[in-house]
C-alpha cells in the first residue's frame, strides 16, 4: 500500500511540475488550452447540426451523444494528464531513449508512462466538465456520480490498450508511427452513436482494436446505471493491464540485450 501511495504521489508531482513549467509562458499556456477547447466544441458542433435535422438515429439522441462525449473527454483527459508518456512509448523504445529509466529506482514502465506532459489536454478536461454539468443539470443529477466513475475506468482501458500495443516496439523497429495511429484509432468509436457500430466494424473494435470494451460498456453503465456493464469494463481493464505488464517484462529483456538500442539513427 505504501508503494502505491508513493507512485500516486509521484504521478501527481510530475503533473504539477509540468503545469508550473508551462505556466512560465502564460500567453502560450492559455492559447494552447483554449485552442483545444474550441477544437472540441467544433467537433460537437457537427453533431448539434446533425441532430437538429435528424432527431434520432435508431433511437440514439443528442442526449446520448452528450453523455458519450462527457465520458470521452473526461476519460481521455484523466489518462493523458497523468500518463501522457503512453503516446511516446514506441518512439522512445525505437530510439533507445529508455536507458535512463533503467538506472532509476522506480518502475521503468511507470516512468515510460509518466515521462511527458500534454498541456492541451486541459482543454479537453475543461469542456468535459462543462458537458458533465450540462447533462447532469438538464437530464439527470446522477450523471455527476456515474460519469466520473465511468471516466476513470475508460481512462484506464484506453491507457493499457494503447500501452500494450506500443510495447510491441520492443520487437518491431520504427514502430512509433504504427503505435501513434493505433492510439487515435482506439479513440475513434467514442465519437459516433454506439448503435451505429455493427457487423464487421464492431467485431474489429472488440478484437484487434478493442476500444468498445471501455467505450460502449462504460457508456451503458452511465445511461442505464448498470453495474454489470461497469464490471465488464473493470474486468477488461484488469486483463489488459496484465497483458501490458507481461509484454513489457518480456520486451524489456530484449531491450537490455542491446537489440533495441541498435535502432538509433
mmCIF file of C-alpha atoms in Angstrom:
data_model
loop_
_atom_site.group_PDB
_atom_site.id
_atom_site.type_symbol
_atom_site.label_atom_id
_atom_site.label_comp_id
_atom_site.label_asym_id
_atom_site.label_seq_id
_atom_site.Cartn_x
_atom_site.Cartn_y
_atom_site.Cartn_z
ATOM 1 C CA UNK A 1 0.000 0.000 0.000
ATOM 2 C CA UNK A 2 2.846 2.365 0.860
ATOM 3 C CA UNK A 3 4.429 1.707 -2.528
ATOM 4 C CA UNK A 4 1.143 2.504 -4.309
ATOM 5 C CA UNK A 5 0.812 5.777 -2.419
ATOM 6 C CA UNK A 6 4.381 6.707 -3.359
ATOM 7 C CA UNK A 7 3.652 6.141 -7.050
ATOM 8 C CA UNK A 8 0.409 8.123 -6.832
ATOM 9 C CA UNK A 9 2.278 10.985 -5.173
ATOM 10 C CA UNK A 10 5.000 10.918 -7.822
ATOM 11 C CA UNK A 11 2.396 10.957 -10.608
ATOM 12 C CA UNK A 12 0.772 13.991 -9.010
ATOM 13 C CA UNK A 13 4.129 15.772 -8.635
ATOM 14 C CA UNK A 14 5.053 15.146 -12.281
ATOM 15 C CA UNK A 15 1.808 16.851 -13.365
ATOM 16 C CA UNK A 16 2.403 19.782 -11.006
ATOM 17 C CA UNK A 17 5.901 20.270 -12.385
ATOM 18 C CA UNK A 18 4.544 20.132 -15.936
ATOM 19 C CA UNK A 19 1.912 22.771 -15.172
ATOM 20 C CA UNK A 20 4.440 25.052 -13.474
ATOM 21 C CA UNK A 21 6.803 24.724 -16.412
ATOM 22 C CA UNK A 22 4.044 25.552 -18.922
ATOM 23 C CA UNK A 23 2.863 28.476 -16.772
ATOM 24 C CA UNK A 24 6.156 30.288 -17.374
ATOM 25 C CA UNK A 25 4.788 31.189 -20.817
ATOM 26 C CA UNK A 26 1.358 32.427 -19.777
ATOM 27 C CA UNK A 27 0.037 33.502 -23.173
ATOM 28 C CA UNK A 28 1.039 30.205 -24.746
ATOM 29 C CA UNK A 29 -0.473 28.433 -21.729
ATOM 30 C CA UNK A 30 -3.934 29.897 -22.262
ATOM 31 C CA UNK A 31 -3.803 29.782 -26.065
ATOM 32 C CA UNK A 32 -2.932 26.072 -26.035
ATOM 33 C CA UNK A 33 -5.809 25.180 -23.701
ATOM 34 C CA UNK A 34 -8.288 27.464 -25.453
ATOM 35 C CA UNK A 35 -7.369 26.102 -28.890
ATOM 36 C CA UNK A 36 -8.126 22.534 -27.854
ATOM 37 C CA UNK A 37 -11.320 23.680 -26.135
ATOM 38 C CA UNK A 38 -12.522 25.324 -29.366
ATOM 39 C CA UNK A 39 -11.441 22.304 -31.420
ATOM 40 C CA UNK A 40 -13.634 20.051 -29.276
ATOM 41 C CA UNK A 41 -16.564 22.471 -29.480
ATOM 42 C CA UNK A 42 -16.358 22.410 -33.285
ATOM 43 C CA UNK A 43 -16.439 18.618 -33.190
ATOM 44 C CA UNK A 44 -19.548 18.642 -31.019
ATOM 45 C CA UNK A 45 -20.992 21.351 -33.262
ATOM 46 C CA UNK A 46 -21.112 18.839 -36.108
ATOM 47 C CA UNK A 47 -23.415 16.646 -34.031
ATOM 48 C CA UNK A 48 -25.536 19.632 -32.986
ATOM 49 C CA UNK A 49 -26.183 20.364 -36.654
ATOM 50 C CA UNK A 50 -26.776 16.677 -37.390
ATOM 51 C CA UNK A 51 -29.328 16.153 -34.635
ATOM 52 C CA UNK A 52 -31.045 19.434 -35.436
ATOM 53 C CA UNK A 53 -32.024 17.789 -38.725
ATOM 54 C CA UNK A 54 -32.272 14.146 -37.640
ATOM 55 C CA UNK A 55 -33.701 13.863 -34.136
ATOM 56 C CA UNK A 56 -32.709 10.224 -33.629
ATOM 57 C CA UNK A 57 -30.526 7.537 -35.179
ATOM 58 C CA UNK A 58 -32.177 4.202 -34.387
ATOM 59 C CA UNK A 59 -33.186 5.620 -31.021
ATOM 60 C CA UNK A 60 -29.867 7.393 -30.412
ATOM 61 C CA UNK A 61 -30.423 11.063 -29.485
ATOM 62 C CA UNK A 62 -28.280 14.111 -28.924
ATOM 63 C CA UNK A 63 -28.587 13.469 -25.178
ATOM 64 C CA UNK A 64 -26.835 10.134 -25.698
ATOM 65 C CA UNK A 65 -24.080 11.861 -27.670
ATOM 66 C CA UNK A 66 -23.536 14.414 -24.928
ATOM 67 C CA UNK A 67 -23.196 11.718 -22.281
ATOM 68 C CA UNK A 68 -20.804 9.817 -24.541
ATOM 69 C CA UNK A 69 -18.695 12.935 -25.138
ATOM 70 C CA UNK A 70 -18.583 13.780 -21.431
ATOM 71 C CA UNK A 71 -17.278 10.276 -20.757
ATOM 72 C CA UNK A 72 -14.801 10.513 -23.645
ATOM 73 C CA UNK A 73 -13.391 13.929 -22.778
ATOM 74 C CA UNK A 74 -13.048 13.259 -19.065
ATOM 75 C CA UNK A 75 -11.647 9.761 -19.589
ATOM 76 C CA UNK A 76 -9.172 10.895 -22.226
ATOM 77 C CA UNK A 77 -8.131 13.858 -20.051
ATOM 78 C CA UNK A 78 -7.541 11.703 -16.979
ATOM 79 C CA UNK A 79 -5.371 9.265 -18.932
ATOM 80 C CA UNK A 80 -3.270 11.851 -20.763
ATOM 81 C CA UNK A 81 -2.957 14.319 -17.892
ATOM 82 C CA UNK A 82 -1.226 11.748 -15.698
ATOM 83 C CA UNK A 83 0.189 9.252 -18.214
ATOM 84 C CA UNK A 84 0.810 11.143 -21.436
ATOM 85 C CA UNK A 85 4.049 9.219 -21.898
ATOM 86 C CA UNK A 86 1.943 6.426 -23.405
ATOM 87 C CA UNK A 87 1.812 8.457 -26.618
ATOM 88 C CA UNK A 88 5.613 8.301 -26.987
ATOM 89 C CA UNK A 89 6.457 4.866 -25.632
ATOM 90 C CA UNK A 90 7.105 3.256 -29.010
ATOM 91 C CA UNK A 91 9.207 6.219 -30.121
ATOM 92 C CA UNK A 92 11.382 6.049 -27.013
ATOM 93 C CA UNK A 93 11.886 2.324 -27.463
ATOM 94 C CA UNK A 94 12.755 2.772 -31.138
ATOM 95 C CA UNK A 95 15.319 5.476 -30.396
ATOM 96 C CA UNK A 96 16.824 3.793 -27.346
ATOM 97 C CA UNK A 97 15.672 6.559 -25.024
ATOM 98 C CA UNK A 98 14.600 4.459 -22.060
ATOM 99 C CA UNK A 99 18.163 3.763 -20.967
ATOM 100 C CA UNK A 100 17.953 6.431 -18.260
ATOM 101 C CA UNK A 101 14.901 4.757 -16.726
ATOM 102 C CA UNK A 102 16.886 1.558 -16.231
ATOM 103 C CA UNK A 103 19.141 3.297 -13.707
ATOM 104 C CA UNK A 104 16.303 4.900 -11.741
ATOM 105 C CA UNK A 105 14.877 3.287 -8.578
ATOM 106 C CA UNK A 106 11.251 3.437 -9.754
ATOM 107 C CA UNK A 107 9.481 1.130 -12.206
ATOM 108 C CA UNK A 108 10.679 1.537 -15.791
ATOM 109 C CA UNK A 109 7.142 1.069 -17.111
ATOM 110 C CA UNK A 110 5.860 3.715 -14.719
ATOM 111 C CA UNK A 111 8.483 6.211 -15.896
ATOM 112 C CA UNK A 112 7.715 5.458 -19.537
ATOM 113 C CA UNK A 113 4.051 6.228 -18.909
ATOM 114 C CA UNK A 114 4.618 9.424 -16.918
ATOM 115 C CA UNK A 115 7.629 10.977 -18.641
ATOM 116 C CA UNK A 116 5.757 13.560 -20.701
ATOM 117 C CA UNK A 117 3.247 16.379 -20.275
ATOM 118 C CA UNK A 118 0.494 17.498 -22.655
ATOM 119 C CA UNK A 119 -0.893 20.929 -21.750
ATOM 120 C CA UNK A 120 -3.545 20.852 -24.487
ATOM 121 C CA UNK A 121 -5.406 18.050 -22.699
ATOM 122 C CA UNK A 122 -6.684 20.619 -20.192
ATOM 123 C CA UNK A 123 -8.841 21.990 -22.994
ATOM 124 C CA UNK A 124 -10.460 18.550 -23.250
ATOM 125 C CA UNK A 125 -10.821 18.415 -19.482
ATOM 126 C CA UNK A 126 -12.456 21.833 -19.313
ATOM 127 C CA UNK A 127 -15.066 21.018 -21.952
ATOM 128 C CA UNK A 128 -15.610 17.618 -20.367
ATOM 129 C CA UNK A 129 -16.627 19.307 -17.119
ATOM 130 C CA UNK A 130 -18.853 21.781 -18.987
ATOM 131 C CA UNK A 131 -20.729 18.933 -20.691
ATOM 132 C CA UNK A 132 -20.881 16.964 -17.429
ATOM 133 C CA UNK A 133 -22.580 19.865 -15.643
ATOM 134 C CA UNK A 134 -24.958 20.350 -18.556
ATOM 135 C CA UNK A 135 -26.097 16.728 -18.844
ATOM 136 C CA UNK A 136 -26.359 16.435 -15.074
ATOM 137 C CA UNK A 137 -28.484 19.532 -14.582
ATOM 138 C CA UNK A 138 -30.631 19.103 -17.682
ATOM 139 C CA UNK A 139 -31.144 15.339 -17.753
ATOM 140 C CA UNK A 140 -30.190 13.576 -14.537
ATOM 141 C CA UNK A 141 -28.236 14.676 -11.462
ATOM 142 C CA UNK A 142 -26.930 11.124 -11.101
ATOM 143 C CA UNK A 143 -24.604 11.882 -14.020
ATOM 144 C CA UNK A 144 -22.491 13.836 -11.540
ATOM 145 C CA UNK A 145 -21.646 10.470 -9.974
ATOM 146 C CA UNK A 146 -21.846 7.946 -12.806
ATOM 147 C CA UNK A 147 -19.901 9.842 -15.483
ATOM 148 C CA UNK A 148 -16.743 10.445 -13.371
ATOM 149 C CA UNK A 149 -16.727 6.793 -12.254
ATOM 150 C CA UNK A 150 -17.100 5.607 -15.846
ATOM 151 C CA UNK A 151 -14.429 8.050 -16.987
ATOM 152 C CA UNK A 152 -11.824 6.644 -14.591
ATOM 153 C CA UNK A 153 -12.225 3.123 -15.950
ATOM 154 C CA UNK A 154 -12.490 4.490 -19.503
ATOM 155 C CA UNK A 155 -9.129 6.191 -18.913
ATOM 156 C CA UNK A 156 -7.505 3.010 -17.617
ATOM 157 C CA UNK A 157 -8.858 0.960 -20.518
ATOM 158 C CA UNK A 158 -7.558 3.412 -23.093
ATOM 159 C CA UNK A 159 -4.206 3.696 -21.346
ATOM 160 C CA UNK A 160 -3.418 -0.010 -21.082
ATOM 161 C CA UNK A 161 -4.778 -0.807 -24.566
ATOM 162 C CA UNK A 162 -2.563 1.822 -26.183
ATOM 163 C CA UNK A 163 0.366 0.942 -23.921
ATOM 164 C CA UNK A 164 0.246 -2.775 -24.683
ATOM 165 C CA UNK A 165 0.299 -2.102 -28.418
ATOM 166 C CA UNK A 166 3.106 0.480 -28.172
ATOM 167 C CA UNK A 167 5.303 -2.036 -26.345
ATOM 168 C CA UNK A 168 5.348 -4.200 -29.462
ATOM 169 C CA UNK A 169 8.055 -1.728 -30.460
ATOM 170 C CA UNK A 170 10.466 -3.892 -28.473
ATOM 171 C CA UNK A 171 10.251 -6.410 -31.343
ATOM 172 C CA UNK A 172 9.496 -4.248 -34.387
ATOM 173 C CA UNK A 173 11.839 -1.450 -35.422
ATOM 174 C CA UNK A 174 10.472 2.023 -36.147
ATOM 175 C CA UNK A 175 7.122 1.113 -34.665
ATOM 176 C CA UNK A 176 6.293 4.634 -33.436
ATOM 177 C CA UNK A 177 4.099 5.639 -36.423
ATOM 178 C CA UNK A 178 2.038 2.471 -36.143
ATOM 179 C CA UNK A 179 1.623 2.979 -32.384
ATOM 180 C CA UNK A 180 0.555 6.593 -32.868
ATOM 181 C CA UNK A 181 -2.042 5.667 -35.489
ATOM 182 C CA UNK A 182 -3.316 2.843 -33.287
ATOM 183 C CA UNK A 183 -3.695 5.233 -30.349
ATOM 184 C CA UNK A 184 -6.038 7.508 -32.284
ATOM 185 C CA UNK A 185 -7.860 4.567 -33.860
ATOM 186 C CA UNK A 186 -8.725 3.365 -30.359
ATOM 187 C CA UNK A 187 -10.419 6.709 -29.793
ATOM 188 C CA UNK A 188 -12.487 6.639 -32.988
ATOM 189 C CA UNK A 189 -15.632 4.744 -31.841
ATOM 190 C CA UNK A 190 -16.168 7.172 -28.958
ATOM 191 C CA UNK A 191 -17.219 9.891 -31.403
ATOM 192 C CA UNK A 192 -20.105 8.055 -33.033
ATOM 193 C CA UNK A 193 -23.518 6.700 -31.967
ATOM 194 C CA UNK A 194 -22.755 3.351 -30.392
ATOM 195 C CA UNK A 195 -25.736 1.639 -32.010
ATOM 196 C CA UNK A 196 -24.341 2.518 -35.450
ATOM 197 C CA UNK A 197 -21.225 0.397 -34.848
ATOM 198 C CA UNK A 198 -22.336 -3.003 -36.101
ATOM 199 C CA UNK A 199 -21.200 -6.039 -38.073
ATOM 200 C CA UNK A 200 -17.562 -6.359 -39.036
ATOM 201 C CA UNK A 201 -16.700 -2.919 -37.689
ATOM 202 C CA UNK A 202 -17.993 -3.873 -34.253
ATOM 203 C CA UNK A 203 -16.016 -7.116 -34.313
ATOM 204 C CA UNK A 204 -12.892 -5.123 -35.236
ATOM 205 C CA UNK A 205 -13.366 -2.753 -32.296
ATOM 206 C CA UNK A 206 -13.874 -5.663 -29.912
ATOM 207 C CA UNK A 207 -10.815 -7.606 -31.027
ATOM 208 C CA UNK A 208 -7.905 -6.086 -32.963
ATOM 209 C CA UNK A 209 -8.711 -2.576 -31.728
ATOM 210 C CA UNK A 210 -10.625 -3.451 -28.539
ATOM 211 C CA UNK A 211 -11.806 0.017 -27.507
ATOM 212 C CA UNK A 212 -15.541 -0.779 -27.386
ATOM 213 C CA UNK A 213 -14.922 -2.715 -24.187
ATOM 214 C CA UNK A 214 -14.289 0.512 -22.295
ATOM 215 C CA UNK A 215 -16.238 2.923 -24.532
ATOM 216 C CA UNK A 216 -19.598 1.223 -25.059
ATOM 217 C CA UNK A 217 -19.783 -0.587 -21.753
ATOM 218 C CA UNK A 218 -18.817 2.465 -19.696
ATOM 219 C CA UNK A 219 -21.456 4.460 -21.600
ATOM 220 C CA UNK A 220 -24.083 1.798 -20.830
ATOM 221 C CA UNK A 221 -23.095 1.957 -17.166
ATOM 222 C CA UNK A 222 -23.858 5.698 -17.151
ATOM 223 C CA UNK A 223 -27.001 5.535 -19.261
ATOM 224 C CA UNK A 224 -28.644 2.523 -17.636
ATOM 225 C CA UNK A 225 -26.954 2.617 -14.213
ATOM 226 C CA UNK A 226 -25.879 -0.956 -14.849
ATOM 227 C CA UNK A 227 -23.103 -2.104 -12.566
ATOM 228 C CA UNK A 228 -22.800 -5.297 -14.602
ATOM 229 C CA UNK A 229 -21.657 -3.103 -17.508
ATOM 230 C CA UNK A 230 -19.131 -1.425 -15.242
ATOM 231 C CA UNK A 231 -17.979 -4.885 -14.172
ATOM 232 C CA UNK A 232 -17.252 -5.743 -17.807
ATOM 233 C CA UNK A 233 -15.098 -2.617 -18.138
ATOM 234 C CA UNK A 234 -13.221 -3.387 -14.922
ATOM 235 C CA UNK A 235 -12.537 -6.977 -15.986
ATOM 236 C CA UNK A 236 -11.281 -5.757 -19.351
ATOM 237 C CA UNK A 237 -9.030 -3.185 -17.661
ATOM 238 C CA UNK A 238 -7.562 -5.810 -15.338
ATOM 239 C CA UNK A 239 -6.965 -8.298 -18.153
ATOM 240 C CA UNK A 240 -5.367 -5.721 -20.445
ATOM 241 C CA UNK A 241 -3.211 -4.366 -17.616
ATOM 242 C CA UNK A 242 -1.830 -7.847 -17.012
ATOM 243 C CA UNK A 243 -1.210 -8.255 -20.743
ATOM 244 C CA UNK A 244 0.605 -4.909 -20.906
ATOM 245 C CA UNK A 245 2.814 -5.817 -17.937
ATOM 246 C CA UNK A 246 3.591 -9.231 -19.445
ATOM 247 C CA UNK A 247 4.524 -7.682 -22.795
ATOM 248 C CA UNK A 248 6.705 -5.136 -21.013
ATOM 249 C CA UNK A 249 8.544 -7.684 -18.874
ATOM 250 C CA UNK A 250 9.247 -9.818 -21.911
ATOM 251 C CA UNK A 251 10.203 -6.873 -24.104
ATOM 252 C CA UNK A 252 12.489 -5.122 -21.628
ATOM 253 C CA UNK A 253 14.737 -8.199 -21.606
ATOM 254 C CA UNK A 254 15.125 -7.812 -25.354
ATOM 255 C CA UNK A 255 15.872 -4.116 -24.922
ATOM 256 C CA UNK A 256 18.512 -4.813 -22.281
ATOM 257 C CA UNK A 257 20.212 -7.174 -24.707
ATOM 258 C CA UNK A 258 21.077 -4.129 -26.812
ATOM 259 C CA UNK A 259 18.864 -5.168 -29.692
ATOM 260 C CA UNK A 260 16.564 -2.164 -29.457
ATOM 261 C CA UNK A 261 19.359 0.318 -28.812
ATOM 262 C CA UNK A 262 20.824 -0.620 -32.170
ATOM 263 C CA UNK A 263 17.858 1.054 -33.865
ATOM 264 C CA UNK A 264 19.177 4.539 -33.066
ATOM 265 C CA UNK A 265 19.592 6.841 -36.019
#
